[in-house]
């Protein structure tokens, strides 16, 4: 009889093994790697748990359990082990995201207990580039400053609602979300183009490591779409991020968002994998 694989909570001494595993795919593992870069593995600092699946002394797969449930490097046995621990813990995440096959298989096990999901995005091309954009960058795109907060916040709320389908303003009246936006601005991770006192383009860097940074939250004001703003603006973001942040810039996009995919292709992005997201 085969012994069912079990997952354990990883701690400080496991960090070298975790880093070695993540180095196999710096783009696909950027979300988890960025979390560890700032917090290490101590749960009180990480604000989450990192689970590991071992074969003997070799760490074979990990899964971040936080606001997002993020499996990495998994096969079926690992996913069953992570599902067992997720069921034991109960759902604390607002999404499951990561490599598509892993996410969808994990969700298949969790669905009878956690379902239904609010939305399942089964095919999200993971894109990356390590070269400056071939498109002339928009010189008016810049890093947002703290004084821009009153302009940036409405744009971020609009983007989130449009992309995720719900408002990011929670029961706290938006205090947590405002803090997240303010933090992105303070960390020089928020890019904007401002015209006549309004944000017409925004994008931010989410996961950032020494190997890769991931763009998220790309948005153009609805009244300005179709003018070609996004391509030149994204070109500016890509070039700045490559010069100042990391040697590879990545993002993932819904497969049905053809307009965005055309913009990213013009800026030199190529597909390096496929993500999926399950939203609650």
Backbone as a ProteinNet text record, in pm:
[ID]
protein_1_A
[PRIMARY]
XXXXXXXXXXXXXXXXXXXXXXXXXXXXXXXXXXXXXXXXXXXXXXXXXXXXXXXXXXXXXXXXXXXXXXXXXXXXXXXXXXXXXXXXXXXXXXXXXXXXXXXXXXXXXXXXXXXXXXXXXXXXXXXXXXXXXXXXXXXXXXXXXXXXXXXXXXXXXXXXXXXXXXXXXXXXXXXXXXXXXXXXXXXXXXXXXXXXXXXXXXXXXXXXXXXXXXXXXXXXXXXXXXXXXXXXXXXXXXXXXXXXXXXXXXXXXXXXXXXXXXXXXXXXXXXXXXXXXXXX
[TERTIARY]
84.7	0	88.7	62.4	140.9	105	208	185.7	149.6	43.3	0.7	101.2	140.3	235.9	177.7	260.6	217	298.3	234.9	301.3	328.7	441.6	477.9	492.1	481.4	505	655.8	706.3	849.9	890.8	1012.1	1064.5	1202.4	1263.2	1389.2	1496.8	1525.4	1630.2	1602.1	1476.1	1439.5	1462.7	1499.4	1506.3	1603	1722.4	1810.5	1748.4	1677.5	1612.3	1501	1427.9	1320.9	1379.6	1484.8	1546.1	1600.9	1660.6	1712.3	1600.6	1485.9	1371.1	1319.7	1307.4	1253.9	1346.2	1475.5	1571.2	1551.1	1479.8	1455.1	1362.6	1280	1186.3	1164.6	1257.1	1245.1	1120.5	1069.4	949.7	824.3	811.1	693.5	685.6	801.1	802.5	816.4	800	826.6	736.8	609.6	516.4	564	602.5	649.9	786.7	877.1	1012.6	1012.2	925.2	919.3	873.6	781.7	733.1	846.2	928.3	1037.6	1149.4	1167.4	1273	1254.9	1131.7	1104.2	1078.9	1041.2	993.5	1063.7	1136.2	1190	1079.7	1106.1	1007.9	936.1	976.9	909.5	765.4	671.1	529.5	486.4	541.1	498.8	542.4	649.2	693.6	634.3	622.6	568.7	419.9	350.6	205.8	133.2	196.9	144.5	222.7	181.8	258.6	310.6	428.1	478.7	488	414.7	412.8	513.1	570.9	665.5	630	659.8	641.8	779.6	819.7	955.2	956.6	1067.8	1100	1231.8	1224.4	1344	1390	1513.8	1566.8	1555.5	1493.1	1482.5	1345.9	1347.5	1224.1	1180.3	1060.6	1015.3	912.5	836.4	730	696.1	641.6	599.6	463	398.9	269.4	257	242.3	222	75.3	48.1	-89.4	-103.2	-163.4	-183.4	-315.2	-320.2	-438	-456.8	-346.7	-350	-292.8	-347.8	-291.6	-212.8	-78.9	8.3	95.3	56.7	142.2	255.3	368.7	483.5	562.5	595.1	680.5	614	483	407.2	380.3	359	297.9	173.3	107.7	-20.1	-8.1	96.7	113.1	130.3	208.2	227.5	95.4	19.9	-105.8	-205.8	-208.5	-296.2	-255.4	-123.5	-74.2	-110.2	-95.4	-131	-282.4	-360.3	-505.3	-545.5	-481.8	-511.8	-486.1	-373.5	-341.8	-435.3	-470.1	-562.9	-699.4	-745.2	-874.2	-868.9	-756.7	-740.1	-738.8	-676.6	-668.3	-799.2	-871.8	-989.9	-952.4	-1047.8	-1015	-995	-872.3	-841	-801.5	-792.4	-744.6	-861.3	-832.4	-931.3	-911.5	-799.4	-775.8	-673.8	-675.2	-568.8	-505.4	-374.8	-311.6	-175.8	-133.7	-3.9	-9.8	84.6	92	-40.7	-92	-230.8	-264.1	-182.4	-214.5	-222.5	-130.2	-129.4	-250.9	-282.5	-396.3	-526.9	-546	-672.3	-685.4	-573.7	-580.3	-605.6	-540.1	-562.9	-706.6	-759.6	-897.5	-995	-961.9	-1047.6	-1066.7	-963	-973.2	-1046.4	-1022.5	-1081.3	-1225.5	-1264.3	-1394.7	-1512.3	-1518.2	-1633.7	-1647.3	-1537.4	-1538.5	-1542.7	-1482.5	-1471.8	-1562.1	-1615.3	-1688.7	-1818.1	-1882.4	-1834.7	-1740.3	-1656.8	-1571.6	-1652.4	-1612.2	-1678.2	-1638.9	-1514.4	-1468	-1347.1	-1334.6	-1218.5	-1157.8	-1033.5	-961.8	-854.6	-891.9	-813.1	-692	-685.8	-574	-529.2	-419.2	-363	-216.1	-187.1	-49.1	46.1	154.6	260.3	365.8	391.1	477.3	601.3	709.7	832.9	916.4	1001.2	1099.6	1223.4	1339.3	1463.5	1533.3	1457.1	1514	1430.5	1494.2	1418.1	1310.3	1201.8	1091.5	1132.7	1089.2	1119.1	1033.8	936.2	846.5	901.4	891.5	935.3	854.5	920.3	847.2	780.5	673.6	602.3	682.7	733	816.4	738.7	605.4	526.1	493.4	523.1	501.3	611.4	572.2	667.7	625	714.8	679.1	585	482.5	390.8	460.9	418.3	470.8	360.8	397	293.7	186.4	224.2	126.1	23.7	50.9	-41.5	-148.7	-143.3	-229.7	-376.8	-422.8	-564.7	-603.9	-506	-533.1	-520.4	-421.1	-392.2	-497	-542.8	-636.6	-762.8	-830.7	-950	-919.3	-803.1	-764.9	-742.7	-679.7	-656	-787	-878.1	-1008.4	-1083.5	-1080.1	-1149.1	-1088.5	-955.7	-889.3	-925.9	-921.5	-948.8	-1091.3	-1184.9	-1325.1	-1346.7	-1282.9	-1296.7	-1233.1	-1117.1	-1042.5	-1096.2	-1125.7	-1161.4	-1312	-1385.4	-1530.8	-1593.9	-1513.4	-1564.2	-1482.5	-1532.9	-1460.2	-1353	-1237.3	-1136.2	-1164.2	-1266.6	-1301.9	-1381	-1318.5	-1380.2	-1456.2	-1479.8	-1558.5	-1486.2	-1354.8	-1278.5	-1287.1	-1373.2	-1388.9	-1276.9	-1196.3	-1088.4	-953.3	-943	-816.8	-704.4	-733.9	-631.1	-586.2	-680.9	-645.2	-569.2	-612	-537.9	-394	-377.3	-243.2	-158.8	-220.8	-146.4	-103.1	-193.6	-160.1	-51.7	-66.1	34.4	170.4	169.9	294.5	361.6	281.2	336.5	397.7	333.8	388.2	519	518.8	637.9	756.3	727.8	833.4	877.1	825.6	858.3	818.1	697.5	647	521.5	480.6	358.4	395.3	354.7	380.4	249.1	256.9	135.8	166.8	61.6	60.8	-57.8	-31.2	-134.3	-156.8	-284.2	-321.1	-438.2	-425.5	-535.1	-593.3	-503.6	-546.3	-609.7	-587.5	-644.5	-543.2	-545.6	-460.9	-523.8	-449.5	-501	-436.1	-324.7	-260	-196.8	-203.2	-131.9	-87	20.9	68.8	156.6	168.8	253.2	334.7	439.8	519.6	469.3	427.3	380.7	497.6	519.1	630.3	761.4	858.1	989.8	1096.5	1186.5	1302.4	1425.6	1541.4	1663.6	1669.2	1586.9	1587.9	1476.6	1365.6	1246.2	1154.6	1082.7	973.6	849.1	734.5	608.8	517.8	479.2	387.8	245	167.5	26.5	-53.4	-184.1	-270.1	-259.3	-236.3	-226.7	-365.9	-376.5	-509.2	-496.1	-589.7	-603.7	-744.1	-755.1	-886.4	-981.9	-1103.8	-1197.7	-1220.3	-1218	-1243	-1124.4	-1008.7	-888.8	-842.8	-922.2	-882.8	-899.2	-813.8	-815.9	-728.2	-657.2	-570.8	-424.3	-394.3	-255.7	-173.8	-240.1	-168.7	-95	-158.4	-105.7	30	47.8	171.4	293.6	287.3	401.4	421.1	311.5	322.2	384.1	340.5	399	546.2	579.5	718.6	803.5	751.6	823.4	840	735.7	742.4	844.7	838.8	932.1	1075.8	1104.8	1242.3	1294.1	1210.3	1251.9	1276.1	1183.8	1198.3	1323.6	1354.3	1475.1	1601.4	1599.8	1717.9	1736.1	1626.1	1635.3	1592.9	1522.5	1461	1512.2	1499.6	1535.3	1569.2	1644.7	1685.7	1577.1	1466.7	1353.8	1226.1	1139.1	1007.7	902.2	804.1	701.1	563.2	462.8	323.4	241.6	118.9	27.5	-102.6	-171.9	-286.1	-394.1	-518.7	-627.3	-618.7	-638.7	-623.8	-724.3	-840	-943.3	-921.4	-819.7	-792.7	-699.7	-757.2	-676.9	-609.2	-676.1	-616.3	-490.2	-496.8	-379.2	-268.5	-304.5	-201.9	-128.7	-200.8	-135.4	-37.5	-77.6	10.8	139.2	124.8	242.4	333.3	273.1	354.7	435.4	374.4	446.5	563.1	547.8	652.7	760.3	748.1	853.9	833.3	718.3	692.6	671.6	717.2	693	635.4	560	498.3	600.4	608	701.3	630.1	498.9	421.7	275.1	194.3	51.2	8.8	-52.3	-107.6	-257.9	-315.1	-459.6	-492.3	-612.6	-658.8	-799.5	-821.3	-954.1	-987.5	-1094.7	-1129.4	-1251.4	-1246	-1357.7	-1429.5
-119.4	0	125.1	217.9	339	435.2	498.1	598.2	730.6	792.9	920.7	1028.5	1108.3	1216.3	1318.8	1371.5	1473.2	1600.7	1712.9	1842.9	1893.4	1959	2015.9	2167.1	2235.4	2379.5	2402.2	2479	2503.5	2614.1	2601.7	2699.3	2746.3	2834.2	2898.3	2807.8	2692.2	2605	2551.5	2558.5	2508.1	2611.1	2733.9	2842.1	2813.4	2758.7	2728.9	2631.6	2531.1	2435.4	2502.8	2593.7	2667	2753.9	2825.3	2912.4	2833.2	2718.1	2633.1	2586.8	2553.2	2510.3	2625.3	2743	2857.5	2903.1	2881.1	2921.7	2845.9	2735.1	2659.6	2735.2	2824	2899.5	3036.5	3130.9	3261.1	3339	3317	3388.9	3324.6	3194.2	3126.4	3130.9	3138.9	3140.1	3277.4	3382.3	3518	3557.8	3518.2	3558.1	3504.3	3377.2	3317.2	3372.6	3381.3	3428.7	3570.5	3656.7	3794.6	3800.5	3714.7	3710.3	3673	3577.3	3532.1	3635.6	3712.5	3813.2	3915.5	3950.8	4054.6	3998.9	3870.1	3818.7	3693.6	3621.8	3494	3392.1	3288.3	3181.2	3186.6	3274.7	3283.4	3328.4	3247.9	3274.9	3411.1	3453.1	3581.4	3698.4	3681	3787.1	3769	3643.7	3613.7	3646.9	3638.7	3660	3550	3434.3	3322.7	3198	3085.7	2963.3	2922.3	2861.8	2800.2	2650.1	2573.4	2429	2365	2255.1	2183.6	2037.5	1982.2	1840.1	1781.8	1679.8	1627	1486	1451.7	1313.8	1284.3	1215.3	1197.6	1332.4	1368.5	1497	1605.4	1573.8	1670.7	1737.6	1869.2	1946.1	1946.2	1893	1877.4	1981.1	2034.7	2128.5	2213.2	2332.8	2422.5	2481.6	2535.5	2601.9	2712.3	2834.7	2949.1	2956.7	2965.9	2980.1	3114.4	3208.6	3343.4	3394.4	3521.5	3571.8	3503.1	3451.3	3366.1	3230.4	3126.1	2992	2966.6	2948.3	2947	2821.1	2717.4	2599.4	2622.3	2554.6	2570	2439.7	2394.8	2278.3	2146	2139.2	2026	1916.3	1793.8	1686.9	1641.5	1536.9	1496.3	1463.6	1390.7	1354.8	1478.1	1575.6	1700	1774.9	1781.3	1855.8	1792.9	1662.2	1596.3	1631.1	1634	1669.4	1813.4	1904.6	2044.3	2060.1	1984.3	1989.1	1941.8	1835.7	1786.4	1895.3	1963.7	2067.8	2188	2221.1	2332.6	2302.3	2179.4	2142.1	2142.7	2099.5	2101.3	2244.6	2335.1	2474.6	2548.3	2512.9	2588.7	2699.3	2747	2847.3	2983.6	3035.5	3171.5	3259.3	3200.6	3273.8	3330.6	3434.4	3489.8	3438.1	3365.2	3308.2	3195.7	3110.1	3013.3	3055	3068.7	3111.7	3046.6	3038.3	2980	2903.4	2811.3	2731.4	2661	2670.4	2634.2	2489.9	2394.1	2254.3	2227.8	2285.4	2265.5	2328.8	2452.3	2521.8	2447	2404.8	2340.4	2202.3	2130.7	2000.6	2018.2	2114.4	2142	2183.6	2268.4	2313	2196	2101.5	1985.8	1908.6	1904.6	1837	1922.7	2052.7	2142	2181.8	2177.3	2229.6	2170.9	2038.7	1986.4	2043.5	2093.6	2145	2297.5	2362.9	2507.6	2574.4	2498.1	2557.3	2621.9	2694	2723.9	2844.8	2851.8	2969.5	3080.3	3203	3316.4	3325.3	3287.8	3291.1	3199.2	3134.2	3050.1	3098.3	3141.1	3186.5	3082.3	2989.4	2867.5	2885	2994	3012.6	3157.9	3182.6	3316.5	3309	3342.9	3336.8	3413.4	3347.4	3409.5	3459.6	3589.7	3654.4	3711.5	3723.2	3780.2	3842.7	3934.9	3992.8	4032.1	4019.6	4065.3	4168.9	4226.1	4324.6	4452.2	4565.5	4690.3	4680.8	4748.5	4746.5	4807	4747.4	4805.2	4927.4	4956.1	5069.8	5192.1	5306.8	5430.7	5452.5	5472	5486.1	5622.4	5625.2	5748.9	5826.8	5944.4	6019.4	6077.7	6076.7	6133.7	6031.6	5904.8	5803.6	5817.8	5818.3	5838.9	5757.2	5750.7	5689.6	5783.1	5724.9	5804.7	5850.4	5964.3	6021.2	6023.4	6030.6	6033.1	6139.5	6252.7	6359.1	6319.4	6211.7	6164.6	6070.4	6040.8	5936.3	5960.9	6084.6	6113	6090.9	6090.3	6062	5913.1	5850	5710.1	5616.6	5645.7	5553.9	5528.8	5632.4	5603.8	5518.1	5538.7	5457.7	5312.8	5292	5155.6	5085.3	5157	5098.4	5061.3	5149.9	5123.1	5002.4	4995.5	4881.9	4751.6	4750.6	4629	4581	4673.3	4637.2	4582.2	4643.8	4600.6	4463.2	4440.1	4316.7	4200.5	4225	4116.4	4098.3	4206.3	4194.9	4233.3	4270.5	4317.2	4439.4	4513.1	4630.6	4589.5	4656.1	4627.7	4697	4780.2	4852.2	4757.8	4713.5	4615.3	4678.5	4595.4	4641.3	4747.7	4760.1	4862.2	4998.2	5009.2	5135.8	5166	5065.4	5083	5111.4	5106.4	5139.6	5044.6	4916.6	4819.5	4842.4	4864.4	4883	5013.8	5118.4	5245.4	5227.1	5147.7	5121	5047.1	4952.7	4877.4	4969.3	5055.8	5149.6	5246.9	5299.7	5392	5323.1	5195.7	5121.1	5103.5	5077.4	5062.6	5193.2	5303.7	5434.3	5460.2	5434.8	5461.1	5373.9	5254.5	5163	5186	5291.2	5321.3	5206.8	5157	5048.2	5085.9	5209.6	5253.8	5351.9	5319	5404.7	5468.6	5595.5	5666.4	5761.4	5789.7	5904.9	5988.4	6112.9	6202.8	6316.1	6340.3	6451.6	6526	6657.2	6742.1	6693.4	6655.9	6617.3	6480.9	6393.5	6258.9	6158	6039.2	5930.5	5872.1	5870.5	5811	5675	5646.6	5515.1	5485	5358.4	5314.8	5171.2	5137.9	4999.9	4995.2	4878.5	4867.6	4739.2	4736.1	4616.4	4544.8	4420.3	4341.2	4266.3	4144	4063.1	4117.1	4138.9	4187.2	4102.5	4045.4	3973.8	4024.2	3972.7	4011.8	3957	3855.3	3791.1	3839	3883.3	3910	4004.9	4086.7	4165	4144.5	4147.3	4116.2	4239	4279.9	4392.9	4346.2	4429	4398.9	4529.2	4515.5	4633.2	4731.6	4682	4771.8	4824.1	4953.7	5014.7	5143.7	5162.2	5287.4	5340.1	5467.9	5527.9	5492.9	5448.6	5405.1	5508.1	5635.8	5739.1	5761.2	5700.8	5722.8	5595.1	5493	5368.4	5381	5310.5	5315.8	5424	5498.5	5606.7	5563.3	5439.6	5393.3	5429.5	5472.2	5512.6	5394.1	5277.7	5165.2	5117.5	5110.6	5053	5136.5	5265.3	5351.1	5359.9	5360.6	5367.8	5240.3	5123.5	4997.8	4989.8	5042.8	5046.2	5122.2	5232	5309.8	5230.7	5159.7	5079.4	4967.8	4897	4786	4836.1	4943.3	4992.4	5038	5107.6	5153.2	5034.5	4936.6	4820.9	4740.1	4725.3	4652.2	4726.1	4857.3	4936	4940.8	4955	4988.8	4878.4	4776.6	4683.3	4540.2	4480.5	4339.2	4312	4204.3	4175.3	4113	4071.8	4015.9	4080.9	4118.6	4173.8	4075.7	4046.5	3949.9	4003.3	3933.3	3957.5	3839.5	3826.5	3729.7	3800.3	3749.2	3818.8	3717.8	3758.8	3669.5	3641.7	3517.1	3480.3	3552	3590.2	3655.4	3806.3	3860.1	4003.8	4030.3	4023.3	4032.9	4168.8	4274.6	4408	4418.6	4371.7	4376.5	4287.5	4170.8	4079.6	4140.4	4215.6	4283	4388.9	4463	4563.9	4498.9	4389.6	4325.5	4265.4	4212.1	4157.7	4269.1	4384.1	4497.1	4541.6	4526.4	4568.4	4462.8	4350.3	4250.5	4132.9	4123.8	4010.1	3883	3771.7	3640.1	3548.5	3449.7	3357.9	3256.3	3240.7	3145.9	3040.8	3050.8	2955.2	2992.1	2921.6	2950.3	2941.3	3047.4	3053.1	3025.9	3004.4	3000	3062.9	3114.4	3174	3124.5	3089.4	3058.3	3167.2	3242.2	3356.2	3325.2	3366.6	3343.2	3472.6
0	0	0	-89.8	-98.9	13.3	72.4	176.6	111.7	159	103.1	140.4	41	62.9	159.5	248.4	342.3	322.6	352.8	344.1	484.6	500.6	629.9	616.7	729.4	731.7	735.7	640.4	631.9	729.3	780.5	876.5	831	910	874.2	817.4	879.9	826.6	686.3	643.9	510.5	400	437	338.9	223.8	247.1	133.1	33.2	82.3	-8.1	-86.5	-22.2	-90.6	-201.6	-170	-270.2	-387.9	-358.7	-465.8	-557.6	-500.8	-580.9	-666.5	-609.1	-682.4	-794.2	-777.7	-881.9	-1012.3	-1009.3	-1131.9	-1227	-1171.7	-1255.2	-1191.4	-1209.5	-1144.2	-1183.3	-1305.5	-1348.9	-1287.5	-1301.9	-1248.2	-1097.5	-1030.8	-885.6	-823.8	-903.2	-854.2	-738.7	-740.9	-634.6	-500.1	-496.7	-371.8	-334.4	-430.4	-402.7	-347.3	-401	-353.7	-208.7	-173.3	-35.5	59.2	19.9	104.8	112	5.7	2.3	112.8	139.9	239.2	378.3	389.3	517.4	567.2	481.8	524.8	544.6	623.1	641.6	775.2	864	993.3	972.4	1020.8	993.1	1045.1	1160.6	1217.1	1130.5	1053.2	961.9	822.7	781	648.3	639.4	753.5	752.7	678	670.1	592	631.1	574.7	587.7	450.6	449	327.4	354.8	274.6	292	197.6	240.9	157.4	143.7	27.8	1.6	-29.8	45.1	38.1	-20.3	-85.2	-119.5	-50.5	62.2	142.2	194.1	162.1	206.6	100.7	-12.2	-121.5	-121.1	-116.8	-127.7	-273.1	-297.9	-435.6	-478	-383.3	-418.5	-296.8	-322.4	-215.1	-248.6	-145.9	-166.1	-62.4	-108.5	-20.8	16.5	145.7	194	262.9	192.2	244.5	187.4	150.1	80.1	-53.3	-107.9	-226.6	-189.8	-247.7	-235.2	-363	-349.8	-467.1	-467.5	-542.9	-553.1	-652.1	-628.4	-717.7	-720.9	-842.3	-860.2	-830.7	-847	-795	-897.8	-844.9	-922.2	-846.5	-893	-834.7	-686.8	-647.7	-507.1	-419.7	-468.2	-393.5	-379	-486.5	-484.4	-388.5	-381.8	-285	-142.9	-120	12.7	47.8	-48.3	-23.4	-4.8	-81.1	-63.6	75.5	124.4	259.2	362.7	350	448.2	432.3	309.5	288.6	348.9	334.8	391.8	543.7	598.8	743.6	796.6	722.9	764	742.9	636.3	596.8	500.8	421.9	320.6	384	372	416.2	298.4	179	61.4	-18.8	-96.1	-187.7	-328.9	-351.1	-483.1	-473.3	-573.8	-597.7	-729.5	-732.3	-857	-872.5	-998.5	-1029.6	-1159.8	-1177.2	-1299	-1321.6	-1444.6	-1472.2	-1435.3	-1478.3	-1450.8	-1300.9	-1225.1	-1080	-1014.8	-1053.3	-994.5	-1021.6	-1144.6	-1180.4	-1117.1	-1104.8	-1037.6	-887.6	-827.4	-685.6	-661.7	-749.1	-735.5	-752.1	-838.2	-855.5	-726.4	-642.7	-513.6	-411.4	-413.8	-313.8	-344.8	-470.9	-513	-435.4	-411.6	-338.3	-197.3	-143	-6.1	-2.5	-102.1	-102.9	-205.7	-298	-408.6	-364.2	-456.2	-591.7	-592.5	-693.5	-712.8	-778.3	-754.2	-818.8	-965.3	-996.4	-1134.7	-1146.8	-1261.1	-1289	-1420.1	-1414.3	-1533.8	-1564.1	-1650.2	-1667.7	-1756.6	-1832.5	-1926	-1923.7	-1853.6	-1843.9	-1887.6	-2012.8	-2058.6	-1966	-1927.5	-1848.2	-1945.9	-1943.9	-2041.5	-1972.9	-2048.6	-1993.2	-2102.7	-2062.9	-2154.2	-2075	-2139	-2077.3	-2164.5	-2257.7	-2349.8	-2348.9	-2371.5	-2380	-2487.2	-2464.6	-2560	-2693.1	-2803	-2934.3	-2965.9	-2880.9	-2902.1	-2828.7	-2890.2	-2824.4	-2696.9	-2583	-2456.7	-2442	-2369.2	-2339.2	-2235	-2268.2	-2173.3	-2056.8	-2063.7	-1954.5	-1846	-1868.9	-1764.9	-1659.9	-1534.3	-1424.9	-1303	-1207.2	-1079.4	-1004	-945.3	-864.7	-736.9	-685.1	-562.2	-456.4	-328	-224.5	-246.8	-305.3	-331	-435.8	-511	-613.6	-558.9	-430.3	-374.7	-407.4	-398.8	-421.5	-566.9	-656.6	-797.5	-827.6	-764.9	-794.3	-735.9	-615.3	-549.4	-631.8	-685.4	-767.1	-889.3	-950.4	-1066	-1025.1	-910	-860.9	-827.9	-766.6	-733.9	-861.1	-959.7	-1086.1	-1156.9	-1158.7	-1221.3	-1152.2	-1021.3	-943.9	-968.6	-962.8	-983.5	-1124	-1221.7	-1360.3	-1382.1	-1321.4	-1343.6	-1261.5	-1135	-1043	-1032	-1055.6	-1051.7	-920.1	-822.3	-693.2	-653.2	-556.3	-508.8	-408.5	-410.2	-308.1	-175.6	-171.7	-49.8	39.8	148.6	236.6	350.2	452.5	567.9	648.3	624.6	696.7	629.4	528.6	458.7	361.3	333.6	237.1	298.8	431	497.1	453.2	449.3	411	266.4	177.4	37.2	17.3	84.5	76.1	123.3	228.5	278.2	176	104.5	3.7	-109.7	-155.5	-263.7	-217.7	-96.8	-44	-33.4	4.9	14.6	-120.3	-223.5	-358.4	-406.5	-375.1	-413.7	-339	-209.1	-128.3	-171.5	-221.2	-264	-408.1	-471.1	-612	-704.5	-683.4	-766.4	-844.8	-837.4	-905.2	-1016.2	-1138.9	-1254.7	-1299.7	-1337.8	-1379.8	-1495.1	-1569.9	-1660.3	-1617.1	-1583.1	-1531.1	-1629.7	-1659.8	-1747.1	-1685.7	-1678.3	-1630.7	-1498.3	-1407.5	-1274	-1263.4	-1361.2	-1356.1	-1409.3	-1354.4	-1402.5	-1528.2	-1638.5	-1762	-1789.8	-1719.8	-1729.1	-1594.6	-1554.1	-1434.8	-1453	-1386.6	-1376.2	-1253	-1195	-1077.6	-1081.2	-1002.3	-985.1	-860.8	-879.2	-765.7	-706	-751.5	-703.2	-759.2	-669.9	-710.3	-642.3	-721.6	-669.7	-742.8	-706.2	-775.3	-916.6	-946.1	-1077.8	-1169.1	-1110.8	-1192	-1118.2	-1193.8	-1135.5	-1220.3	-1154.9	-1222.4	-1223.3	-1342.5	-1358.3	-1332.8	-1266.6	-1244	-1246.8	-1248.2	-1237.2	-1351.8	-1472.8	-1588.6	-1622.9	-1639.8	-1660.1	-1739.5	-1832.6	-1907.1	-1880.2	-1857.2	-1831.2	-1946.1	-1914.4	-2019.6	-2129.7	-2094.3	-2194.6	-2288	-2255	-2335.8	-2408.3	-2400.1	-2466.3	-2617.3	-2688.7	-2833.4	-2891.5	-2806.1	-2853.2	-2865.7	-2827.7	-2833	-2710.9	-2605.1	-2483.6	-2421.3	-2417.6	-2341.6	-2392.7	-2523.5	-2577.6	-2540.1	-2564.5	-2531.1	-2380	-2305.5	-2160	-2103.5	-2151.4	-2106.9	-2146.5	-2261.9	-2304.1	-2201.8	-2152.1	-2051	-1922.8	-1881.8	-1759.1	-1773.8	-1885.6	-1909.7	-1906.4	-1977.6	-1985.2	-1849.4	-1774.3	-1641.5	-1549.3	-1551.9	-1463.7	-1496.3	-1624.8	-1663.1	-1618.6	-1626.1	-1586.7	-1435.5	-1362.7	-1220.8	-1124.1	-1172.2	-1077.5	-1091.9	-1209.3	-1226.6	-1372.5	-1399.4	-1537.1	-1623.8	-1563.8	-1638.5	-1587.2	-1679.3	-1645.3	-1694	-1610	-1646.3	-1611.5	-1658.2	-1621.6	-1670.9	-1620.7	-1679.4	-1712.3	-1815.4	-1873.1	-1908	-1898.7	-1939.1	-2088.9	-2126	-2267.4	-2356	-2300.2	-2379.8	-2394.7	-2328	-2335.6	-2453.9	-2573.3	-2695.4	-2710.1	-2668.7	-2682.1	-2598.1	-2473.2	-2386.6	-2440.1	-2490.1	-2542	-2661.9	-2744.9	-2857.1	-2807.4	-2704.2	-2646.4	-2595.3	-2521	-2461.2	-2568.7	-2673.7	-2783.5	-2849.4	-2870.2	-2931.1	-2843.3	-2713.3	-2619.9	-2601.9	-2671.6	-2670.6	-2578.3	-2514.3	-2426	-2507.8	-2452.2	-2512.6	-2405.9	-2448.7	-2352.9	-2304.1	-2170.8	-2110.3	-2026.4	-2016.7	-1938.9	-1942.2	-1863.4	-1854.4	-1708.6	-1661.8	-1526.8	-1531.3	-1415.5	-1397	-1263	-1250.6	-1125.3	-1093.5	-969.6	-918.3	-817.2	-842.2	-758.5	-672.6	-546.6	-454.5	-420.8
[MASK]
++++++++++++++++++++++++++++++++++++++++++++++++++++++++++++++++++++++++++++++++++++++++++++++++++++++++++++++++++++++++++++++++++++++++++++++++++++++++++++++++++++++++++++++++++++++++++++++++++++++++++++++++++++++++++++++++++++++++++++++++++++++++++++++++++++++++++++++++++++++++

